[in-house]
PDB file of C-alpha atoms in Angstrom:
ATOM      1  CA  UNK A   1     -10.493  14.294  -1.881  1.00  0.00           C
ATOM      2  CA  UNK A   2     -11.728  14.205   1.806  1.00  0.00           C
ATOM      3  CA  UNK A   3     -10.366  11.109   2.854  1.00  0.00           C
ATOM      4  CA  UNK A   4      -7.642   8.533   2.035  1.00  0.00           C
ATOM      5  CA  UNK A   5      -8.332   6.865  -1.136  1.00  0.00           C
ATOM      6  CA  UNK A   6      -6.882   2.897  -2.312  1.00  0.00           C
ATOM      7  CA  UNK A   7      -7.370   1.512  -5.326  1.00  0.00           C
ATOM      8  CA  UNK A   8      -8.679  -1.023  -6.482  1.00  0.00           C
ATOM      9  CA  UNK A   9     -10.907  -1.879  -3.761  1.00  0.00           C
ATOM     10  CA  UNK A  10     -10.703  -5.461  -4.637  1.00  0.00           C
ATOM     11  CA  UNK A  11      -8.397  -7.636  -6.291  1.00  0.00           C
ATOM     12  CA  UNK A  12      -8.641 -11.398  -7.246  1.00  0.00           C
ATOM     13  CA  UNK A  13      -5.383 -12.898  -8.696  1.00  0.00           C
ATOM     14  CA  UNK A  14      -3.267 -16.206  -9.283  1.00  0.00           C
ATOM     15  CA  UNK A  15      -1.112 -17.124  -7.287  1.00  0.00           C
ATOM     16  CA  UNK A  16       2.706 -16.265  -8.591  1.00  0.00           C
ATOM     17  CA  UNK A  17       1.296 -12.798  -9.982  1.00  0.00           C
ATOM     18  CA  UNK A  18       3.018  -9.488  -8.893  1.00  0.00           C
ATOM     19  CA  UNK A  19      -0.196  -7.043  -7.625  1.00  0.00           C
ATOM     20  CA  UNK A  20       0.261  -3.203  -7.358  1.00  0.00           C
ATOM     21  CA  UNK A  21      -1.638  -1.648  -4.732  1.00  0.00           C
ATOM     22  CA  UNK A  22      -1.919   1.748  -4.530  1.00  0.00           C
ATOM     23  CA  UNK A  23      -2.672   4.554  -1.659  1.00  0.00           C
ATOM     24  CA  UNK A  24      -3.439   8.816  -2.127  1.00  0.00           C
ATOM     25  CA  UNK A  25      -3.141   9.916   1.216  1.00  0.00           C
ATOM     26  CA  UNK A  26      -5.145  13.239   2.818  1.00  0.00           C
ATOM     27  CA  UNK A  27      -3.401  15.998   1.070  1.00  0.00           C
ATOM     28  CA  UNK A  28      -0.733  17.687   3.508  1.00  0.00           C
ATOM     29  CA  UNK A  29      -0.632  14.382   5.818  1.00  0.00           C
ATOM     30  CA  UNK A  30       3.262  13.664   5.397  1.00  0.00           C
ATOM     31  CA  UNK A  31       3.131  10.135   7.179  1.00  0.00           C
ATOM     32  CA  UNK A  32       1.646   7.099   5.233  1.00  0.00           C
ATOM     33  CA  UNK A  33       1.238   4.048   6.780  1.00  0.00           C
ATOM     34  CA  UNK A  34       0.693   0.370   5.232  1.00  0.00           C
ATOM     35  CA  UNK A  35      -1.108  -2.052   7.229  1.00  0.00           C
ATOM     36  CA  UNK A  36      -2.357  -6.085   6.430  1.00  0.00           C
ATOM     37  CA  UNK A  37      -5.602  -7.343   8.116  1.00  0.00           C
ATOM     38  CA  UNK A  38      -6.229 -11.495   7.786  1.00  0.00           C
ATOM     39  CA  UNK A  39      -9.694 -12.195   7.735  1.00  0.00           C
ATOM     40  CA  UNK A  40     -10.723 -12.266  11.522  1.00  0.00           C
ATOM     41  CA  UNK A  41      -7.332 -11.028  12.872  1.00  0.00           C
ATOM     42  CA  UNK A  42      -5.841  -7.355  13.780  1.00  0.00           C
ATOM     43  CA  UNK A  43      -3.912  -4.978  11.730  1.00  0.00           C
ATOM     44  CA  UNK A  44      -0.503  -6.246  11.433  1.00  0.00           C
ATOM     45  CA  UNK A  45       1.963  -2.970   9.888  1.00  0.00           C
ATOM     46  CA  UNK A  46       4.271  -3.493   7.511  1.00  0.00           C
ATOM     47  CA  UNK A  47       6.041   0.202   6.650  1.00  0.00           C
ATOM     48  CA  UNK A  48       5.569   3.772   7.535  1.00  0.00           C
ATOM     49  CA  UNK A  49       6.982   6.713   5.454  1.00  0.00           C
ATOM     50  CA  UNK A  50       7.042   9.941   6.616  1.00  0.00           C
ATOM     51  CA  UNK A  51       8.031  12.562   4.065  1.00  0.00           C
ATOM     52  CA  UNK A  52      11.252  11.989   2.447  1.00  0.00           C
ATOM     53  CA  UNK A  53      12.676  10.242   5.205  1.00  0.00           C
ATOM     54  CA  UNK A  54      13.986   6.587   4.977  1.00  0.00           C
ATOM     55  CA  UNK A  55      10.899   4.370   5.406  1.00  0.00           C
ATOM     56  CA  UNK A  56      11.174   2.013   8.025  1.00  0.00           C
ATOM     57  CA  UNK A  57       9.918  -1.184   6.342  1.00  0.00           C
ATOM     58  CA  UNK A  58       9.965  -3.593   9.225  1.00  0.00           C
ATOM     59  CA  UNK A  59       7.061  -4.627   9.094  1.00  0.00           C
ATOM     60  CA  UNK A  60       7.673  -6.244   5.517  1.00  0.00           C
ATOM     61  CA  UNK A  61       7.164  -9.732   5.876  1.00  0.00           C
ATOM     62  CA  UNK A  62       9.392 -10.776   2.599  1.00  0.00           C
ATOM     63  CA  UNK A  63      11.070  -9.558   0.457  1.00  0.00           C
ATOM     64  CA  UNK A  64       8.575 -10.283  -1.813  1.00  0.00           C
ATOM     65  CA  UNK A  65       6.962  -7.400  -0.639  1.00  0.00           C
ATOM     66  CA  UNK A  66       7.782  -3.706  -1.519  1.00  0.00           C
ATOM     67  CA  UNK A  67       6.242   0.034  -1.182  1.00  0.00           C
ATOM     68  CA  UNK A  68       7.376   3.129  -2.671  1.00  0.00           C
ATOM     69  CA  UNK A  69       6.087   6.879  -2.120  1.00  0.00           C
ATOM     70  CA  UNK A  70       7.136   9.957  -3.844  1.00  0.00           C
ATOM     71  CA  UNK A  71       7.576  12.734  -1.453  1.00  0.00           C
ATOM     72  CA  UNK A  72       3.932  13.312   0.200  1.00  0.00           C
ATOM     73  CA  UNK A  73       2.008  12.054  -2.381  1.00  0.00           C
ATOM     74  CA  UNK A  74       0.887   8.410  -3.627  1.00  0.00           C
ATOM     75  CA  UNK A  75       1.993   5.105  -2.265  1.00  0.00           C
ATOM     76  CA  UNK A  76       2.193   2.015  -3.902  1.00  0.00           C
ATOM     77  CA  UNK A  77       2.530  -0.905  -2.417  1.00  0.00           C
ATOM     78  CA  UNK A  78       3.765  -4.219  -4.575  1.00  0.00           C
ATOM     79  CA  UNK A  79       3.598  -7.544  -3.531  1.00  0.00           C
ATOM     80  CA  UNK A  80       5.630 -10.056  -5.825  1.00  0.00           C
ATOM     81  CA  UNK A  81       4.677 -13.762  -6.936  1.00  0.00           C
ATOM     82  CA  UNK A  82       1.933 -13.861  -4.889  1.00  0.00           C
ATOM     83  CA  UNK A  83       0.881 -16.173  -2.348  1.00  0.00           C
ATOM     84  CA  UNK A  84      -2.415 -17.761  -0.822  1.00  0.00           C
ATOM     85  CA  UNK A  85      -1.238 -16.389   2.461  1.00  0.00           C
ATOM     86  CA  UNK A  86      -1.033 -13.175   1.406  1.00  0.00           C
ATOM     87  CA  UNK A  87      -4.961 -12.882   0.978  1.00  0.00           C
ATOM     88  CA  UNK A  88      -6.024 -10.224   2.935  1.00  0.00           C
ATOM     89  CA  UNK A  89      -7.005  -6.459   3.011  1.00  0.00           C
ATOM     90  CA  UNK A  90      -4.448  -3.899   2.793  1.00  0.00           C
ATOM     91  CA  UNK A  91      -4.748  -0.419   4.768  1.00  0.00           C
ATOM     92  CA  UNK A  92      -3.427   2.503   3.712  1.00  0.00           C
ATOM     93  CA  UNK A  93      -3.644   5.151   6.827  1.00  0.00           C
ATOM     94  CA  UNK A  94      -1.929   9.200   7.835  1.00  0.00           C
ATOM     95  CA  UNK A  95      -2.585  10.533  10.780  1.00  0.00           C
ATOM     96  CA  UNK A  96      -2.667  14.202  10.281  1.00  0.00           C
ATOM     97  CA  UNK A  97      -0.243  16.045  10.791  1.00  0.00           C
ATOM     98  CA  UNK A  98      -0.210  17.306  14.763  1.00  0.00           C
ATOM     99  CA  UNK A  99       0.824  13.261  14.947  1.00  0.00           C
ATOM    100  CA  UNK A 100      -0.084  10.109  16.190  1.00  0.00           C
ATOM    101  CA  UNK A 101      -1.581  11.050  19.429  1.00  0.00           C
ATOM    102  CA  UNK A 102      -4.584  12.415  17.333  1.00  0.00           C
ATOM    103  CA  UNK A 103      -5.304   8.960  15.536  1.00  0.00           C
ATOM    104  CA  UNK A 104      -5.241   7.628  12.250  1.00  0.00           C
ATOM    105  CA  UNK A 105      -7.517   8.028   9.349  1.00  0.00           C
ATOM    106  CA  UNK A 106      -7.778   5.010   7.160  1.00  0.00           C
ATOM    107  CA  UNK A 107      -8.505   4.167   3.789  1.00  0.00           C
ATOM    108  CA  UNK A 108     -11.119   1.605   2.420  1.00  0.00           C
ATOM    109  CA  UNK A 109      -8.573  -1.009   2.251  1.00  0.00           C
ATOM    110  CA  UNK A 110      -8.078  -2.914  -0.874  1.00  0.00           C
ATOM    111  CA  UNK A 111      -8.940  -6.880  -0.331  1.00  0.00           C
ATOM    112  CA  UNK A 112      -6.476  -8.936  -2.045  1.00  0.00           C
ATOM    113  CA  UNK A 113      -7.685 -12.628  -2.924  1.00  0.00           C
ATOM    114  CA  UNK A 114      -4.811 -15.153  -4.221  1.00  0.00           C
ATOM    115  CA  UNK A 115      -6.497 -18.122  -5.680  1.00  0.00           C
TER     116      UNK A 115
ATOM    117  CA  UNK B   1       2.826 -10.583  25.651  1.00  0.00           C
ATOM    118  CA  UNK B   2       1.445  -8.977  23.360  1.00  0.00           C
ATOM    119  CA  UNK B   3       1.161  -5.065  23.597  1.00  0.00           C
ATOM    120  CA  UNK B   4      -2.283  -4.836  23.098  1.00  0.00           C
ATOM    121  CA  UNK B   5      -5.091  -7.097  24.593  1.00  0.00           C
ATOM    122  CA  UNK B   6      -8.754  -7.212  24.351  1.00  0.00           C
ATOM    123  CA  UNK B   7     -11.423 -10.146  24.708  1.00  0.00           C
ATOM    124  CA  UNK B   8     -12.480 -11.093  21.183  1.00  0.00           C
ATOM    125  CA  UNK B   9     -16.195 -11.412  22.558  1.00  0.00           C
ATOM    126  CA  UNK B  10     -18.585 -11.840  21.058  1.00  0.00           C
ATOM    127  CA  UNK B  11     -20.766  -9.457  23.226  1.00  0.00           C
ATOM    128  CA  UNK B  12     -24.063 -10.167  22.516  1.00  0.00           C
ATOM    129  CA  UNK B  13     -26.470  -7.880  24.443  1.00  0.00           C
ATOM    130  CA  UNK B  14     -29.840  -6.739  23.930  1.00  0.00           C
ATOM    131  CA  UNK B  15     -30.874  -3.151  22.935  1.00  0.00           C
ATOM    132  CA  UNK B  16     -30.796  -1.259  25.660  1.00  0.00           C
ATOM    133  CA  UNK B  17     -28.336  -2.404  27.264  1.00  0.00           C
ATOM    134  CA  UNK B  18     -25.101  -0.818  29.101  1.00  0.00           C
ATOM    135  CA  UNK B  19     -21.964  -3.160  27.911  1.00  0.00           C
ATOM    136  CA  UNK B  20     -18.139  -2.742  28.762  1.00  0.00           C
ATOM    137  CA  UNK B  21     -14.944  -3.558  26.715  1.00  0.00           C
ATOM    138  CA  UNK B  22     -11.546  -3.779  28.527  1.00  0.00           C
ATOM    139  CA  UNK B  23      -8.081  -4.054  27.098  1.00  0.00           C
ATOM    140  CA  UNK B  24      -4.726  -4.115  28.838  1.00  0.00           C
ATOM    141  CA  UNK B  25      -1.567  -2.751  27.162  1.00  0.00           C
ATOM    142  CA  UNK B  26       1.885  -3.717  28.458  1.00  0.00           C
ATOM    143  CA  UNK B  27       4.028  -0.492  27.857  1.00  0.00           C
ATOM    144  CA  UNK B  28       3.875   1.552  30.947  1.00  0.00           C
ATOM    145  CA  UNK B  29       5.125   4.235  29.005  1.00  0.00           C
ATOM    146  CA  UNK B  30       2.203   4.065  26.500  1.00  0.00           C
ATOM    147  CA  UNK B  31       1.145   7.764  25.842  1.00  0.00           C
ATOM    148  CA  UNK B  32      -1.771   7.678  24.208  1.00  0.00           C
ATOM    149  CA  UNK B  33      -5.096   5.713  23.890  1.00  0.00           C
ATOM    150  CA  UNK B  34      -7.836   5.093  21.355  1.00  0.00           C
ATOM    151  CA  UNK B  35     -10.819   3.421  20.512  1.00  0.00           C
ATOM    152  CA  UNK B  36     -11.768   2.201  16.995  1.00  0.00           C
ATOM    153  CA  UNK B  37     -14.889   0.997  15.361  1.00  0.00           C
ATOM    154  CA  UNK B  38     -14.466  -1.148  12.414  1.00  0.00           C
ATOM    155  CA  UNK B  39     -17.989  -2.346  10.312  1.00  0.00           C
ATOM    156  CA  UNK B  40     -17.806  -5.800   8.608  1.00  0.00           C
ATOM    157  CA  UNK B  41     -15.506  -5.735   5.887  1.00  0.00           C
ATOM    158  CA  UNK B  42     -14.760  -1.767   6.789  1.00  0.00           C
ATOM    159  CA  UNK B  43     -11.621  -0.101   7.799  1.00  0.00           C
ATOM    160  CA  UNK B  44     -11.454   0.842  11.067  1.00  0.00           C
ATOM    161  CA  UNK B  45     -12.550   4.555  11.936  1.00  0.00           C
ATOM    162  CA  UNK B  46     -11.843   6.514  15.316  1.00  0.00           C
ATOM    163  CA  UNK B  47     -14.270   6.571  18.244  1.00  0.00           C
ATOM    164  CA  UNK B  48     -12.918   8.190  20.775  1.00  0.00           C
ATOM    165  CA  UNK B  49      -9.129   9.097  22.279  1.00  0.00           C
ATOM    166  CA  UNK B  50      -8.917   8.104  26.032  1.00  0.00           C
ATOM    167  CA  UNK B  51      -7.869  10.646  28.258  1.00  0.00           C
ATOM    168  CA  UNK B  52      -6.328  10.660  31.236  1.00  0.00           C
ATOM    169  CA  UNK B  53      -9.112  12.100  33.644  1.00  0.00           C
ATOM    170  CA  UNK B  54     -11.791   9.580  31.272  1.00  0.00           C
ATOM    171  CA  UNK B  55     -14.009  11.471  28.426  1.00  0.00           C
ATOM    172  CA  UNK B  56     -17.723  10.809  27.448  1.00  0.00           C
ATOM    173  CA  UNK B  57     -19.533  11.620  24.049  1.00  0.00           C
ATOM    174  CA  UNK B  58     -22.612  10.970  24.249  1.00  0.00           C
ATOM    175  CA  UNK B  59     -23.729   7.471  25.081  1.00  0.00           C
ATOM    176  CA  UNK B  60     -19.960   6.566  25.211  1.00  0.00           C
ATOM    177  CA  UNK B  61     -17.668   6.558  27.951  1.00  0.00           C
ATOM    178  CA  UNK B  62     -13.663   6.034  28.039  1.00  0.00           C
ATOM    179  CA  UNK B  63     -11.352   5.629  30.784  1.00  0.00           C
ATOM    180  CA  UNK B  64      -7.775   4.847  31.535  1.00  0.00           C
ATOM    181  CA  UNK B  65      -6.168   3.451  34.267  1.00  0.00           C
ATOM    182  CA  UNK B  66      -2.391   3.749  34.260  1.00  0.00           C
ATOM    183  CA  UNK B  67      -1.737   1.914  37.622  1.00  0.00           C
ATOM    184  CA  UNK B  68      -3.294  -1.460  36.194  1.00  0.00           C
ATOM    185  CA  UNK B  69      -2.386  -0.418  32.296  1.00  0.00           C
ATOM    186  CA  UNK B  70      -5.936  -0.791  30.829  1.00  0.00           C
ATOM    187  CA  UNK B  71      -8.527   0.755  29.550  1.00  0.00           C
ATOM    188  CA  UNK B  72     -12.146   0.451  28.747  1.00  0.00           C
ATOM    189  CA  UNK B  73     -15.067   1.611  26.808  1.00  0.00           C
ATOM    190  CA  UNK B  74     -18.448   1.700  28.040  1.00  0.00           C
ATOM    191  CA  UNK B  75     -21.749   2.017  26.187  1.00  0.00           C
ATOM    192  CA  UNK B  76     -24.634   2.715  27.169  1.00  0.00           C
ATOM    193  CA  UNK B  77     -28.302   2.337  25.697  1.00  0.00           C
ATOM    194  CA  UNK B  78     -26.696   0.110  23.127  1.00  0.00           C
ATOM    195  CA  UNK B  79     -28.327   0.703  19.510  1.00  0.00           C
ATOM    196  CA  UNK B  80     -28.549  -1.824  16.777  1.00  0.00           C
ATOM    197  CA  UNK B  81     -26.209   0.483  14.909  1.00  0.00           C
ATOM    198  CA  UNK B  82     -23.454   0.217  17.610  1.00  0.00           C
ATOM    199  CA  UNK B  83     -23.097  -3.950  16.003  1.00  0.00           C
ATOM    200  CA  UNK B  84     -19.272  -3.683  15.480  1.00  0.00           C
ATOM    201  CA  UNK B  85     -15.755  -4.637  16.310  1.00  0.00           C
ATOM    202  CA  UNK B  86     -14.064  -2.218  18.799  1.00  0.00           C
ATOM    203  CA  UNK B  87     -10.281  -2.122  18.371  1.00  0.00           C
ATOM    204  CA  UNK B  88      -8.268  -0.658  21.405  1.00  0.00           C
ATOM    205  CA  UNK B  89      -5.071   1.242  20.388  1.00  0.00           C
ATOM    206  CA  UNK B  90      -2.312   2.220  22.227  1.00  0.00           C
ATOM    207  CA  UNK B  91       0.860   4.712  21.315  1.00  0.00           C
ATOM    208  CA  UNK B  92       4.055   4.130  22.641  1.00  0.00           C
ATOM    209  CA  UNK B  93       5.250   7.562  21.210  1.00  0.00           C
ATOM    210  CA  UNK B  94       7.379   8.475  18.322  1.00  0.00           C
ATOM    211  CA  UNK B  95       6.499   8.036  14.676  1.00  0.00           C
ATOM    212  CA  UNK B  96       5.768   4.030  14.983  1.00  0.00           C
ATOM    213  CA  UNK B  97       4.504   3.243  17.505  1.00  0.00           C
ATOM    214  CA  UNK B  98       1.059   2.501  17.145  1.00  0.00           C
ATOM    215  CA  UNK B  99      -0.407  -1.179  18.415  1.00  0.00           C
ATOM    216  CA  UNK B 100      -3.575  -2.434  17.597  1.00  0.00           C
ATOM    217  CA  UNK B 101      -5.675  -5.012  19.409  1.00  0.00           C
ATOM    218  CA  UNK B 102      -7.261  -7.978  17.635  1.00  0.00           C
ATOM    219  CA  UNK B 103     -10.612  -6.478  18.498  1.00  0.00           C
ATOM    220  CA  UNK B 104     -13.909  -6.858  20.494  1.00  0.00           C
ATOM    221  CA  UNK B 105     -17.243  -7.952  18.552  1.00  0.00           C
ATOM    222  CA  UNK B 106     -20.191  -6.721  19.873  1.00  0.00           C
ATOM    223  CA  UNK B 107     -23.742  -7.817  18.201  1.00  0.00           C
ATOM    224  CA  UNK B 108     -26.344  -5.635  19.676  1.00  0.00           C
ATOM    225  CA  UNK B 109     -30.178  -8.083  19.610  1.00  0.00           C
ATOM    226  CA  UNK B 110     -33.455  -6.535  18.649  1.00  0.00           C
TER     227      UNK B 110
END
């Protein structure tokens, strides 16, 4: 496709549930980035992968949460037992690939609701 | 501090209008600048990059201003359609480092 995908685009779930979300980047964009946004806040990251390099996850804020990518292809992003607090939409972004200094291009975000 | 840091408004001006967004970063060696829109309950999407010397498109105007670390957005003839948060964005350089701002609503009145 033309743009980075994420699916689903919403997801309501119980608290103590695992939830897989999942990112297809811009084909030939090797960096991937995962990002949180709280209703009303700013985009908080929480891990970047850039080809088959080590992702730097420190922007995880448990352990609860986790994020795997295969090369430069899908993401998935899995948060375990689920918590109120972790309502929110996630962002899946790549900047292309001449870097950073030429922006980011997001996905639609999938909007996770713990009840 | 934080690294990025904008007013949270809300701007609410009337069509027409000419309205300004600042935000102040605190890395001096911040390379690179941006300005985001993002639509209610819409991921954010690139406006403009701010260079150096300032750029314009259109009704829009950027600047920087390395000496006092900000920089600002400027609209002019504001539409109805230009009702959005603005999120300022700031590169420290290398693979990671990309800071966002918490935003600027602006709600442009009939």
């Amino acid at each position: 496709g033309a743009g980075v995908s994420q699916s689903p685009s919403n997801k309501v779930t119980e608290k103590g549930k695992d939830v897989e979300l999942r990112c297809d980047p811009i084909s030939g964009h090797t960096a991937l980035y995962w990002y949180r946004q709280r209703l009303g806040q700013g985009l908080e990251f929480l891990i970047y992968f850039q080809g088959n390099s080590a992702p730097d996850k420190s922007g995880l804020p448990s352990d609860r949460f986790s994020a795997e990518r295969t090369g430069e292809s899908v993401s998935t992003l899995t948060i375990q037992r689920t918590q109120q607090e972790d309502s929110a939409v996630y962002l899946c972004a790549s900047p292309p690939p001449e870097g950073l200094h030429s922006g980011q291009y997001f996905g639609p975000g999938t909007r996770l609701t713990v009840t | 501090r934080k690294e990025v840091e904008q007013d949270p408004g809300p701007f609410n001006v009337p069509e027409g209008a000419t309205v300004a967004f600042n935000c102040t970063y605190s890395n001096s060696a911040s390379q690179s600048f941006f300005w985001y829109r993002q639509d209610c309950r819409k991921e954010p999407k690139l406006l403009m990059s701010v260079y150096s010397s300032g750029n314009e498109d259109g009704r829009f105007t950027a600047q920087l201003n390395r000496a006092s670390q900000y920089i600002s957005l400027l609209i002019r003839d504001s539409k109805l359609s230009d009702s959005a948060t603005y999120l300022c964005v700031v590169n420290k350089g290398g693979a990671n480092n990309l800071f966002f701002g918490t935003g600027t609503r602006l709600t442009v009145i009939p």
